[in-house]
PDB file of C-alpha atoms and ligand atoms in Angstrom:
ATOM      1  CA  UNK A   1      -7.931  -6.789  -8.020  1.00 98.00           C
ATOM      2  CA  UNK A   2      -6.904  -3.734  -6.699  1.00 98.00           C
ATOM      3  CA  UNK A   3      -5.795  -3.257  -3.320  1.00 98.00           C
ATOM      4  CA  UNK A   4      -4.959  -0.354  -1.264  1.00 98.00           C
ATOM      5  CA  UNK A   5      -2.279  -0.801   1.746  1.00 99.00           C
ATOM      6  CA  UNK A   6      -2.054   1.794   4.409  1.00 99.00           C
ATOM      7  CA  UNK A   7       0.815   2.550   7.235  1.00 98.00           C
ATOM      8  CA  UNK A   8       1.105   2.181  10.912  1.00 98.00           C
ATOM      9  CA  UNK A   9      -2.088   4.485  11.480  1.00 98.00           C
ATOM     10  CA  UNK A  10      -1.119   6.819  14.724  1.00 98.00           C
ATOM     11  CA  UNK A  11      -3.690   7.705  17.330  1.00 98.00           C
ATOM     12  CA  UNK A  12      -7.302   9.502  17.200  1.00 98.00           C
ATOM     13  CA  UNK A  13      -5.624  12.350  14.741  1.00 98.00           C
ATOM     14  CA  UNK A  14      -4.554   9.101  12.305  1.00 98.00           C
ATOM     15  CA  UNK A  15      -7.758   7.647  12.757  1.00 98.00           C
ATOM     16  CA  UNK A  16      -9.639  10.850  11.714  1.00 98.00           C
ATOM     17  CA  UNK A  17      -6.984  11.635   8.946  1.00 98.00           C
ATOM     18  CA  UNK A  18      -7.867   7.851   7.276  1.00 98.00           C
ATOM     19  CA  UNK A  19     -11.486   8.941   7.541  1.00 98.00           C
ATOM     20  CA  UNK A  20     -11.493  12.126   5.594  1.00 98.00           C
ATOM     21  CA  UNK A  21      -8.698  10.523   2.956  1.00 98.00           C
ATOM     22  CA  UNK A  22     -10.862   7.604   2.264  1.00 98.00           C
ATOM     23  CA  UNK A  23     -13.728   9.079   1.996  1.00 98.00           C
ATOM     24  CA  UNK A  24     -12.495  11.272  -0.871  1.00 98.00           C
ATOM     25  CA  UNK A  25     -10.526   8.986  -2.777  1.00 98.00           C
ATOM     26  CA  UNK A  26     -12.417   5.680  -2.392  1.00 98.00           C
ATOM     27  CA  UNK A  27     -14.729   6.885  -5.394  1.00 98.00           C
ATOM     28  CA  UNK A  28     -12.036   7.697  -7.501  1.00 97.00           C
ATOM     29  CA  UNK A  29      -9.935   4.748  -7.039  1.00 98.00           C
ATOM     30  CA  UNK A  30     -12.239   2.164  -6.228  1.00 98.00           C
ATOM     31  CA  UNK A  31     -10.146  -0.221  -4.623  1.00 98.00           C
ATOM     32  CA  UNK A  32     -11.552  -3.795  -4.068  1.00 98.00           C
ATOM     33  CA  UNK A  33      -9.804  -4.739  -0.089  1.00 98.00           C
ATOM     34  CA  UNK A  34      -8.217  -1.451   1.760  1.00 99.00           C
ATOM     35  CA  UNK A  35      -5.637  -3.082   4.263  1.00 99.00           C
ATOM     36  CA  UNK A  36      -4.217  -1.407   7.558  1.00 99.00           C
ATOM     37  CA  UNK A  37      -1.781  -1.181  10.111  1.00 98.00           C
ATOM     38  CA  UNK A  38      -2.950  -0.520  13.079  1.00 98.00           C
ATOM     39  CA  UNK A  39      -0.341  -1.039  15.786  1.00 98.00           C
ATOM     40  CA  UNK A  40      -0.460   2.441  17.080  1.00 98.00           C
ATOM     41  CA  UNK A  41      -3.822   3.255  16.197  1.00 98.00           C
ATOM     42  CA  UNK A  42      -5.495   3.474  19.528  1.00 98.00           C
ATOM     43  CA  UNK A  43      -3.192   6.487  21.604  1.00 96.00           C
ATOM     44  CA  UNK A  44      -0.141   5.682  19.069  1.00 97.00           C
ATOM     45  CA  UNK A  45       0.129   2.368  21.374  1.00 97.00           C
ATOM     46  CA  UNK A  46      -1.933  -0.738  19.810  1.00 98.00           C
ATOM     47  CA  UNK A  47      -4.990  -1.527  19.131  1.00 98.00           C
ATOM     48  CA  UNK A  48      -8.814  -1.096  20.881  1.00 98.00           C
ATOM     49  CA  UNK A  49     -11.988  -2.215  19.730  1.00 97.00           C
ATOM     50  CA  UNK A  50     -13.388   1.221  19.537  1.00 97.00           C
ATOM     51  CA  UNK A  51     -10.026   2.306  17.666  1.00 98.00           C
ATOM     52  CA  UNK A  52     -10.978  -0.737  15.039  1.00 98.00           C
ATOM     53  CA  UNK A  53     -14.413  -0.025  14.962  1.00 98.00           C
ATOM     54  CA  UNK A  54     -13.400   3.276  13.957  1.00 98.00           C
ATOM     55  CA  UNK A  55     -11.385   2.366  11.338  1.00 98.00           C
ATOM     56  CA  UNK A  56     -14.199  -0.141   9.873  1.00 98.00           C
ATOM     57  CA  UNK A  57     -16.154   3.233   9.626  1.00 98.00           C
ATOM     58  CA  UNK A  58     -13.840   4.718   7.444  1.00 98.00           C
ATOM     59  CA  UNK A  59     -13.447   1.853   5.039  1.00 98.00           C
ATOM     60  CA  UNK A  60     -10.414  -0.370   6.128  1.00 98.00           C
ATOM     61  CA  UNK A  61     -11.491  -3.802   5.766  1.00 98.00           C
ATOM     62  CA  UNK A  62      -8.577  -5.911   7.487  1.00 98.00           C
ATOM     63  CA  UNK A  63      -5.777  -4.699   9.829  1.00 98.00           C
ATOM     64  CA  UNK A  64      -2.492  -5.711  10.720  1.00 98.00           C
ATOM     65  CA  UNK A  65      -0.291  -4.803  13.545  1.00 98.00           C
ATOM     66  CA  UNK A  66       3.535  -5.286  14.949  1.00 98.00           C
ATOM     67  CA  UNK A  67       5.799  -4.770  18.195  1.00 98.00           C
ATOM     68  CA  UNK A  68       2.600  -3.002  19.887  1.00 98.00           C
ATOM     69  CA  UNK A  69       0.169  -5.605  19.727  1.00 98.00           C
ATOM     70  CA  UNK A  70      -0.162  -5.986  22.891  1.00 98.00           C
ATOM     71  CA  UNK A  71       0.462  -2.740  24.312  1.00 97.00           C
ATOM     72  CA  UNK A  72      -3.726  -1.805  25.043  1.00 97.00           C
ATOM     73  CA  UNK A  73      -5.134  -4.851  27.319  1.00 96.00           C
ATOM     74  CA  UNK A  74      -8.440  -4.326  25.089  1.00 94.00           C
ATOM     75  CA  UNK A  75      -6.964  -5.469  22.408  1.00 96.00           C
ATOM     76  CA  UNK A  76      -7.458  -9.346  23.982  1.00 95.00           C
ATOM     77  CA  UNK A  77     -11.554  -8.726  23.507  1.00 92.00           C
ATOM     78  CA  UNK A  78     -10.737  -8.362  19.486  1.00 96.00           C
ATOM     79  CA  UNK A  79      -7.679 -10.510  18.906  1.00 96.00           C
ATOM     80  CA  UNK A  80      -9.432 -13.384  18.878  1.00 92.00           C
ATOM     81  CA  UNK A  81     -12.751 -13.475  17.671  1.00 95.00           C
ATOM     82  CA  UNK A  82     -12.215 -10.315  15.172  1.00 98.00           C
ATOM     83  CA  UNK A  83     -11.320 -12.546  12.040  1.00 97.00           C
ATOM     84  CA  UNK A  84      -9.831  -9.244  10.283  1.00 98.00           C
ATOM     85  CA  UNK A  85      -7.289  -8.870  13.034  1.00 98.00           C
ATOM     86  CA  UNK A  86      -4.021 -10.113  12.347  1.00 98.00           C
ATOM     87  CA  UNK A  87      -0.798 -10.208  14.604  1.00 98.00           C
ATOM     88  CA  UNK A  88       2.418 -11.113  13.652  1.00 98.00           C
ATOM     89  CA  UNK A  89       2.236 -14.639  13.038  1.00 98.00           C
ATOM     90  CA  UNK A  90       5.602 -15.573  14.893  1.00 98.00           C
ATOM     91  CA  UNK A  91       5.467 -14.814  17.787  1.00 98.00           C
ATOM     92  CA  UNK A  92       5.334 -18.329  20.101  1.00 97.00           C
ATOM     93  CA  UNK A  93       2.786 -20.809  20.379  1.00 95.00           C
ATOM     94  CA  UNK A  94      -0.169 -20.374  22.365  1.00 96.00           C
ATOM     95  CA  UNK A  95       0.180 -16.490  21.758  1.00 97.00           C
ATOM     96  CA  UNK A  96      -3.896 -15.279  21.550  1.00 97.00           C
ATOM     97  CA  UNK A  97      -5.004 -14.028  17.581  1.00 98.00           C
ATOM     98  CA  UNK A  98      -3.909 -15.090  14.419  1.00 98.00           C
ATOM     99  CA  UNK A  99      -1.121 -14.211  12.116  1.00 98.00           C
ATOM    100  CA  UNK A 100      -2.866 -14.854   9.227  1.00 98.00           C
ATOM    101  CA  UNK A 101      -6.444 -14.414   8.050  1.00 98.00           C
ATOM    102  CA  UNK A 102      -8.097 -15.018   4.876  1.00 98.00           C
ATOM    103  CA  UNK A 103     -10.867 -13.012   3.413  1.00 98.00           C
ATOM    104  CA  UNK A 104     -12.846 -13.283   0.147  1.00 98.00           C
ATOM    105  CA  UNK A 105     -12.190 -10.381  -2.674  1.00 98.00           C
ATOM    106  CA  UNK A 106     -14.131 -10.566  -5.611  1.00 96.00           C
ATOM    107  CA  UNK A 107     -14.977 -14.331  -5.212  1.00 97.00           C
ATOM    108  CA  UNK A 108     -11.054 -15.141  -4.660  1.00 98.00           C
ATOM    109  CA  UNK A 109      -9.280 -15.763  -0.919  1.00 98.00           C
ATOM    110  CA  UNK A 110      -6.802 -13.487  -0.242  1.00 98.00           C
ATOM    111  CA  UNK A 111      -4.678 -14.613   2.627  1.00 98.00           C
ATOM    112  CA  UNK A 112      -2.992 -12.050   4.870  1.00 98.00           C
ATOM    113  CA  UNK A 113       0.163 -12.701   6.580  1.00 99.00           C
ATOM    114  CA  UNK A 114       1.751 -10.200   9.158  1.00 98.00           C
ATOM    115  CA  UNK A 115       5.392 -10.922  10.118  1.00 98.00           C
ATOM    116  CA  UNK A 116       7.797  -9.015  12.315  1.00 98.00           C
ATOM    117  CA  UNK A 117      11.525  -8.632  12.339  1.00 98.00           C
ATOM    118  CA  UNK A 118      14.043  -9.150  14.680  1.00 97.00           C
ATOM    119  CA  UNK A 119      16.735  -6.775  14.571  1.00 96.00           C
ATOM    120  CA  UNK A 120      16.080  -4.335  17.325  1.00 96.00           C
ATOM    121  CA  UNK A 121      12.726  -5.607  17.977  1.00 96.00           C
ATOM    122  CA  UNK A 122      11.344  -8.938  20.544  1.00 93.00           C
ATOM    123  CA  UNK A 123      13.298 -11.938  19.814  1.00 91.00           C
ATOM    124  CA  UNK A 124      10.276 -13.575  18.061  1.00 97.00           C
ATOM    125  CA  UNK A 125      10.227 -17.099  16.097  1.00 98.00           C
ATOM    126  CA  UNK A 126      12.350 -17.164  12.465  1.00 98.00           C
ATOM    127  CA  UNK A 127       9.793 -14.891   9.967  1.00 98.00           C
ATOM    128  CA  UNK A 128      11.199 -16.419   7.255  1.00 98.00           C
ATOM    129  CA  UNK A 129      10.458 -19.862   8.496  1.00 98.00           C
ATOM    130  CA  UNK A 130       7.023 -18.610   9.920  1.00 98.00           C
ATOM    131  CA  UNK A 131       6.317 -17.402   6.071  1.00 98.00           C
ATOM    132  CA  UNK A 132       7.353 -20.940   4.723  1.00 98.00           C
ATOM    133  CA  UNK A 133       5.299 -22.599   6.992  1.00 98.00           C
ATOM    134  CA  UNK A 134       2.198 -20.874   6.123  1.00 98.00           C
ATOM    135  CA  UNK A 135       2.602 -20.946   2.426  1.00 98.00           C
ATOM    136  CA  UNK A 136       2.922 -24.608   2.516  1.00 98.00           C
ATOM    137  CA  UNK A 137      -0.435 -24.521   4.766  1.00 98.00           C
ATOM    138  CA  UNK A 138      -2.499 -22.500   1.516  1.00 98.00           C
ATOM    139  CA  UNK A 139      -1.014 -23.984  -1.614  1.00 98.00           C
ATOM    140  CA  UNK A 140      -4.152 -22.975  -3.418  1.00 98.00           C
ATOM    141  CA  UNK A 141      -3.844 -19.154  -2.215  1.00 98.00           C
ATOM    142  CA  UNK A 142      -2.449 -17.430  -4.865  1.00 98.00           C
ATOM    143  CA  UNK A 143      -3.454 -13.900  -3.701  1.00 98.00           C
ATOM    144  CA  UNK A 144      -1.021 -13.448  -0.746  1.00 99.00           C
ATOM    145  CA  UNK A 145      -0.682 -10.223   1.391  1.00 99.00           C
ATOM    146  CA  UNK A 146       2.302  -9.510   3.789  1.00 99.00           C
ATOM    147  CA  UNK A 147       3.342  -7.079   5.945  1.00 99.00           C
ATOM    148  CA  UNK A 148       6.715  -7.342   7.021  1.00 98.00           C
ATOM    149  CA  UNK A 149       6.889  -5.468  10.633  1.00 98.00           C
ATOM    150  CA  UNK A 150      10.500  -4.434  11.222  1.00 98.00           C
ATOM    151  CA  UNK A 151      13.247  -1.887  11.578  1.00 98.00           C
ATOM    152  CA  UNK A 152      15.991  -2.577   9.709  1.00 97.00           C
ATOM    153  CA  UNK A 153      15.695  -2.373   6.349  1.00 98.00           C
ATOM    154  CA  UNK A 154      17.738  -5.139   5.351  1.00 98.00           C
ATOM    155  CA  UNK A 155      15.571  -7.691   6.716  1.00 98.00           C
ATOM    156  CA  UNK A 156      12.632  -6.305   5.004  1.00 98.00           C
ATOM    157  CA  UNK A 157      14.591  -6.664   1.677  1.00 98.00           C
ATOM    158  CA  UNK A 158      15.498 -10.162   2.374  1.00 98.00           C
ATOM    159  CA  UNK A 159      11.875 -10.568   3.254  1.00 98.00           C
ATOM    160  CA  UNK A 160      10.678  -9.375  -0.033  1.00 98.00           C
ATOM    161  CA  UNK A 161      13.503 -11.243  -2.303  1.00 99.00           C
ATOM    162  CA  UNK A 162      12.830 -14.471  -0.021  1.00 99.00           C
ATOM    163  CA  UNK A 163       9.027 -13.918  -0.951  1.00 99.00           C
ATOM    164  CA  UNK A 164       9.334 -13.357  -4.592  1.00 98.00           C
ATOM    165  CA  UNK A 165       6.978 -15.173  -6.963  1.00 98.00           C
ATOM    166  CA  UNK A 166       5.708 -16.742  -3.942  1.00 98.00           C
ATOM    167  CA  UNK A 167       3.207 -13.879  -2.950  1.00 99.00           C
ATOM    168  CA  UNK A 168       1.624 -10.928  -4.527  1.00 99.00           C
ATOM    169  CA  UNK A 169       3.184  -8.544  -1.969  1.00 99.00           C
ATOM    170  CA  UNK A 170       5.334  -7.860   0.564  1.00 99.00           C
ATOM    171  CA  UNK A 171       4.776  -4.020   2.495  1.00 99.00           C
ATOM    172  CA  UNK A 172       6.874  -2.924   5.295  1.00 98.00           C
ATOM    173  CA  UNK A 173       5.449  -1.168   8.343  1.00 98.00           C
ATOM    174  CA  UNK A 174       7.072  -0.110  11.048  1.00 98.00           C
ATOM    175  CA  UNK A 175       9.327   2.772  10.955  1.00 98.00           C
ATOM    176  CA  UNK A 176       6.446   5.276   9.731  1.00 98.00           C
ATOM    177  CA  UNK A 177       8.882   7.084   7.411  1.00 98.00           C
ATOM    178  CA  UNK A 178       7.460   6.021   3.845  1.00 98.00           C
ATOM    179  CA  UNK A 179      10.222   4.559   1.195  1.00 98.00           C
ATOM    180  CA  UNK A 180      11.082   6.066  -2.146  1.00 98.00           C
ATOM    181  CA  UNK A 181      11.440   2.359  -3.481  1.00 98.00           C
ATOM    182  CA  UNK A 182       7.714   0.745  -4.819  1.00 98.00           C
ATOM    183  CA  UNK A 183       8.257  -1.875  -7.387  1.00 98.00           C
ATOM    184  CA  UNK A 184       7.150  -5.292  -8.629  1.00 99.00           C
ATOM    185  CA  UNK A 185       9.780  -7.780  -8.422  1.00 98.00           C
ATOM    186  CA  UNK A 186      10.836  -9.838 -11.695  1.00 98.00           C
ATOM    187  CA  UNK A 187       8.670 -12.444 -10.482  1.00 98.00           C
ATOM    188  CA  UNK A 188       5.281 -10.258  -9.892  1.00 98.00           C
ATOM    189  CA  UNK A 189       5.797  -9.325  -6.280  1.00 99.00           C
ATOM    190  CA  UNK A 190       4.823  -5.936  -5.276  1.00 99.00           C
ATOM    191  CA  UNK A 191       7.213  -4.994  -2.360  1.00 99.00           C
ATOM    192  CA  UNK A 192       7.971  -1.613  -0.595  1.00 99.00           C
ATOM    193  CA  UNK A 193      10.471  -1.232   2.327  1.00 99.00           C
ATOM    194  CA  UNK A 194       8.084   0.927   4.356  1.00 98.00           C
ATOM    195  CA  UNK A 195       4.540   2.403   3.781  1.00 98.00           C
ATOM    196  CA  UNK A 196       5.102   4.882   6.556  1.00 98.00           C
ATOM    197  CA  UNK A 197       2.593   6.105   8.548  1.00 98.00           C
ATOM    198  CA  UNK A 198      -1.073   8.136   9.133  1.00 98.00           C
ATOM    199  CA  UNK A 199      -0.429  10.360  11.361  1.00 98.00           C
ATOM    200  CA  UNK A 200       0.865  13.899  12.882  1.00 98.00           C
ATOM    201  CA  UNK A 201       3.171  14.675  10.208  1.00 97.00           C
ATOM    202  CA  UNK A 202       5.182  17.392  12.859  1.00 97.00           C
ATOM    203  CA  UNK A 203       5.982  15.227  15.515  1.00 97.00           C
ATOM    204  CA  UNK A 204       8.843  12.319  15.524  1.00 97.00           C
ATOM    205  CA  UNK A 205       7.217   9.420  14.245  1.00 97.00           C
ATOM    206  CA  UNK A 206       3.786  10.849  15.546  1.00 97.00           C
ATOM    207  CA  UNK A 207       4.509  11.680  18.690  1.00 97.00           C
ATOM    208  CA  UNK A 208       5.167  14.918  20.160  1.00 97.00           C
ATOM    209  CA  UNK A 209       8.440  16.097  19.432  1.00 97.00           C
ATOM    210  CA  UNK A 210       9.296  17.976  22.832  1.00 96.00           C
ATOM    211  CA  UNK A 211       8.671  14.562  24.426  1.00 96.00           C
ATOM    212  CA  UNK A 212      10.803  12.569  22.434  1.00 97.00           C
ATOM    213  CA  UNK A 213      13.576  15.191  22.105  1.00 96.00           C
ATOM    214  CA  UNK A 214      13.838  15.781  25.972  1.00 96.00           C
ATOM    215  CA  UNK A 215      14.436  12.033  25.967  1.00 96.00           C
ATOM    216  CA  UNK A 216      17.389  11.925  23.651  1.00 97.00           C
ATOM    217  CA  UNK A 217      18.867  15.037  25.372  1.00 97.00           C
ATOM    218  CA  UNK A 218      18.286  13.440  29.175  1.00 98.00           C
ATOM    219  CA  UNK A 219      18.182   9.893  28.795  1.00 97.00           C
ATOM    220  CA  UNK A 220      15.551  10.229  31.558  1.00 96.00           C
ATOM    221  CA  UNK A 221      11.955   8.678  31.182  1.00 90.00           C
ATOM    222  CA  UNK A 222       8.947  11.051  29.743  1.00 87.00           C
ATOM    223  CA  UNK A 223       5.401  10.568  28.454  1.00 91.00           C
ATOM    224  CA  UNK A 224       4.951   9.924  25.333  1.00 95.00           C
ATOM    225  CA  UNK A 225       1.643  11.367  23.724  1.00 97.00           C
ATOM    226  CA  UNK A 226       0.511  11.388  20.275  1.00 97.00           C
ATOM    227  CA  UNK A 227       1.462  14.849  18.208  1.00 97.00           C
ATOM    228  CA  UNK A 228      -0.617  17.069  17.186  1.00 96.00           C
ATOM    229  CA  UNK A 229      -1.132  19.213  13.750  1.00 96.00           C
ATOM    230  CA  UNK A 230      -1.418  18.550  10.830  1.00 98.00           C
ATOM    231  CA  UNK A 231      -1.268  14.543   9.241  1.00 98.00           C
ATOM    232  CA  UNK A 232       0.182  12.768   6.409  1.00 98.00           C
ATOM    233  CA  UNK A 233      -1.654   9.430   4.890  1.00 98.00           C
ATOM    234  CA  UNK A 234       1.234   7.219   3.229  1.00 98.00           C
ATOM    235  CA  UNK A 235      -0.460   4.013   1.555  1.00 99.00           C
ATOM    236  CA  UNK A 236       0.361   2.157  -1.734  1.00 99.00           C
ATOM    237  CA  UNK A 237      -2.513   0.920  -4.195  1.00 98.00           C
ATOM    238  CA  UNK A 238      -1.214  -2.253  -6.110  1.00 98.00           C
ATOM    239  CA  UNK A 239      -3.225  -4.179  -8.732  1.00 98.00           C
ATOM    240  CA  UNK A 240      -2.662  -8.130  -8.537  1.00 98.00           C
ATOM    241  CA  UNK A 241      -4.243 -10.241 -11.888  1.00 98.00           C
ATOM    242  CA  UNK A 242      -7.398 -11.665 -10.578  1.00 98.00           C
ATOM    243  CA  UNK A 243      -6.779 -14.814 -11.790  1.00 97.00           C
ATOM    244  CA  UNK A 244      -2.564 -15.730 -10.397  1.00 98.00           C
ATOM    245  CA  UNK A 245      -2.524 -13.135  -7.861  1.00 98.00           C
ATOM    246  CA  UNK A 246       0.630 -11.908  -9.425  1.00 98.00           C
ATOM    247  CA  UNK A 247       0.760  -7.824  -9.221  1.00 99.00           C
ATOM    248  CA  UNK A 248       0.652  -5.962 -11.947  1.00 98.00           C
ATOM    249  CA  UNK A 249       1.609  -2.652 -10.553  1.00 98.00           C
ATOM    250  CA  UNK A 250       2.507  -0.670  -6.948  1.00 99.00           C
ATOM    251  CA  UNK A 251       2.414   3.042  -6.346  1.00 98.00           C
ATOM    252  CA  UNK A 252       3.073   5.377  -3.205  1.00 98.00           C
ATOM    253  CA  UNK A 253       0.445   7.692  -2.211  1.00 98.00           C
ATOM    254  CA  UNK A 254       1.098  10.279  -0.195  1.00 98.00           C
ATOM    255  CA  UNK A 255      -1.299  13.121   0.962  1.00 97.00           C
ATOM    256  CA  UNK A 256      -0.298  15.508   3.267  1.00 96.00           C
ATOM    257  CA  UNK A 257      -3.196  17.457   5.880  1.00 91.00           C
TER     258      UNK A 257
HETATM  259 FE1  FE2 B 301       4.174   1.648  14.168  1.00 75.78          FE
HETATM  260 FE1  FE2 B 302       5.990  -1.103  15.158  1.00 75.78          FE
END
């Protein structure tokens, strides 16, 4: 089963960016579930429906998202009854969507947990605990999915070591700088600190540098507005054995606009 796992996609230039790099290397690669974040996909600020649909368009098949789930009121139409959105699954009860869907890849579930960190981020519920609890929910799972939403580092090492043997994958999202550090773990875990991002490759994280810079040098408010120019698509492809769900193999890809 071969999967492909794409970062935090950023705005309308991300959007279009994950249309024209799917389109030319689905037929080459042909992966069998393409996976996304999309916490900043609609204006670099969380999710719409149009934003999704346009992502469904290019190929993406399930999303994920993070700290900005909540950021576009439209996303409350989708969280809900869109069973291929998934929020972070700990933040409290009663908290509308799902942090976990399942979906059927060739004739197997694959289940699809998003988590999110704590360091520097909302003071959500224990991931690690959250992560327990829905393991112990799916026993019979064994093709497992998780993106670890956070900014330290650290706790998405944990996450993956924590995880090991227990899923097919851990991916970080978050920071939208991609990680030098793709590998199965000992136990058949594919795990990567951070995918990175689609998006403006010239801005600071995706947004327009001038903006962000004039905050750091003022410590006044200013808009922040997607970048412009030209994008970078940062995604891994990993193959998990169709039959355990252990992975087999992980690789970065990186194109750049
Ligand atoms: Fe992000
Ligand atoms: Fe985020």
């Amino acid at each position: 089963m071969k999967i492909l796992y794409l970062g935090d996609i950023v705005g309308q230039p991300g959007r279009a960016f994950t249309r024209d790099v799917l389109r030319r290397i689905i037929p080459e690669l042909q992966p069998d579930l393409i996976v996304a974040n999309g916490e900043n996909a609609a204006h670099g600020r969380g999710l719409t429906k149009k934003a999704a649909e346009e992502l469904y368009d290019a190929g993406v098949e399930m999303i994920t998202l993070g700290n900005h789930t909540f950021d576009q009121k439209d996303v409350l139409s989708i969280l809900d009854e869109d069973e291929r959105v998934v929020r972070p699954l700990n933040y409290p009860p009663g908290t509308p969507g799902q942090g976990f869907r399942i979906c059927q890849v060739k004739g197997r579930s694959v289940l699809i947990v998003n988590l999110m960190g704590r360091a520097f981020l909302s003071q959500l519920d224990c991931p690690f605990r959250a992560a327990d609890g829905i393991l112990a929910q799916f026993p019979e799972i064994k093709h497992i999915l998780v993106d670890m939403h956070a900014e330290v580092t650290s706790e998405k090492v944990a996450m993956g070591w924590y995880l090991e043997g227990r899923v097919s994958a851990v991916v970080g999202t978050h920071t939208h700088v991609p990680t030098n550090d793709a590998r199965v773990l000992p136990q058949g875990t594919a795990y990567i600190t951070d995918l990175g991002m689609v998006g403006p490759r010239d801005g600071v994280l995706g947004v327009q540098r001038e903006q962000v810079i004039y905050r750091l040098l003022t410590s006044r408010p200013s808009r922040f507005e997607v970048a412009e120019g030209p994008c970078q698509f940062c995604a891994v492809e990993m193959v998990l054995d169709d039959d355990t769900g252990r992975a087999q193999s992980i690789r970065s890809i990186i194109e750049e606009g």
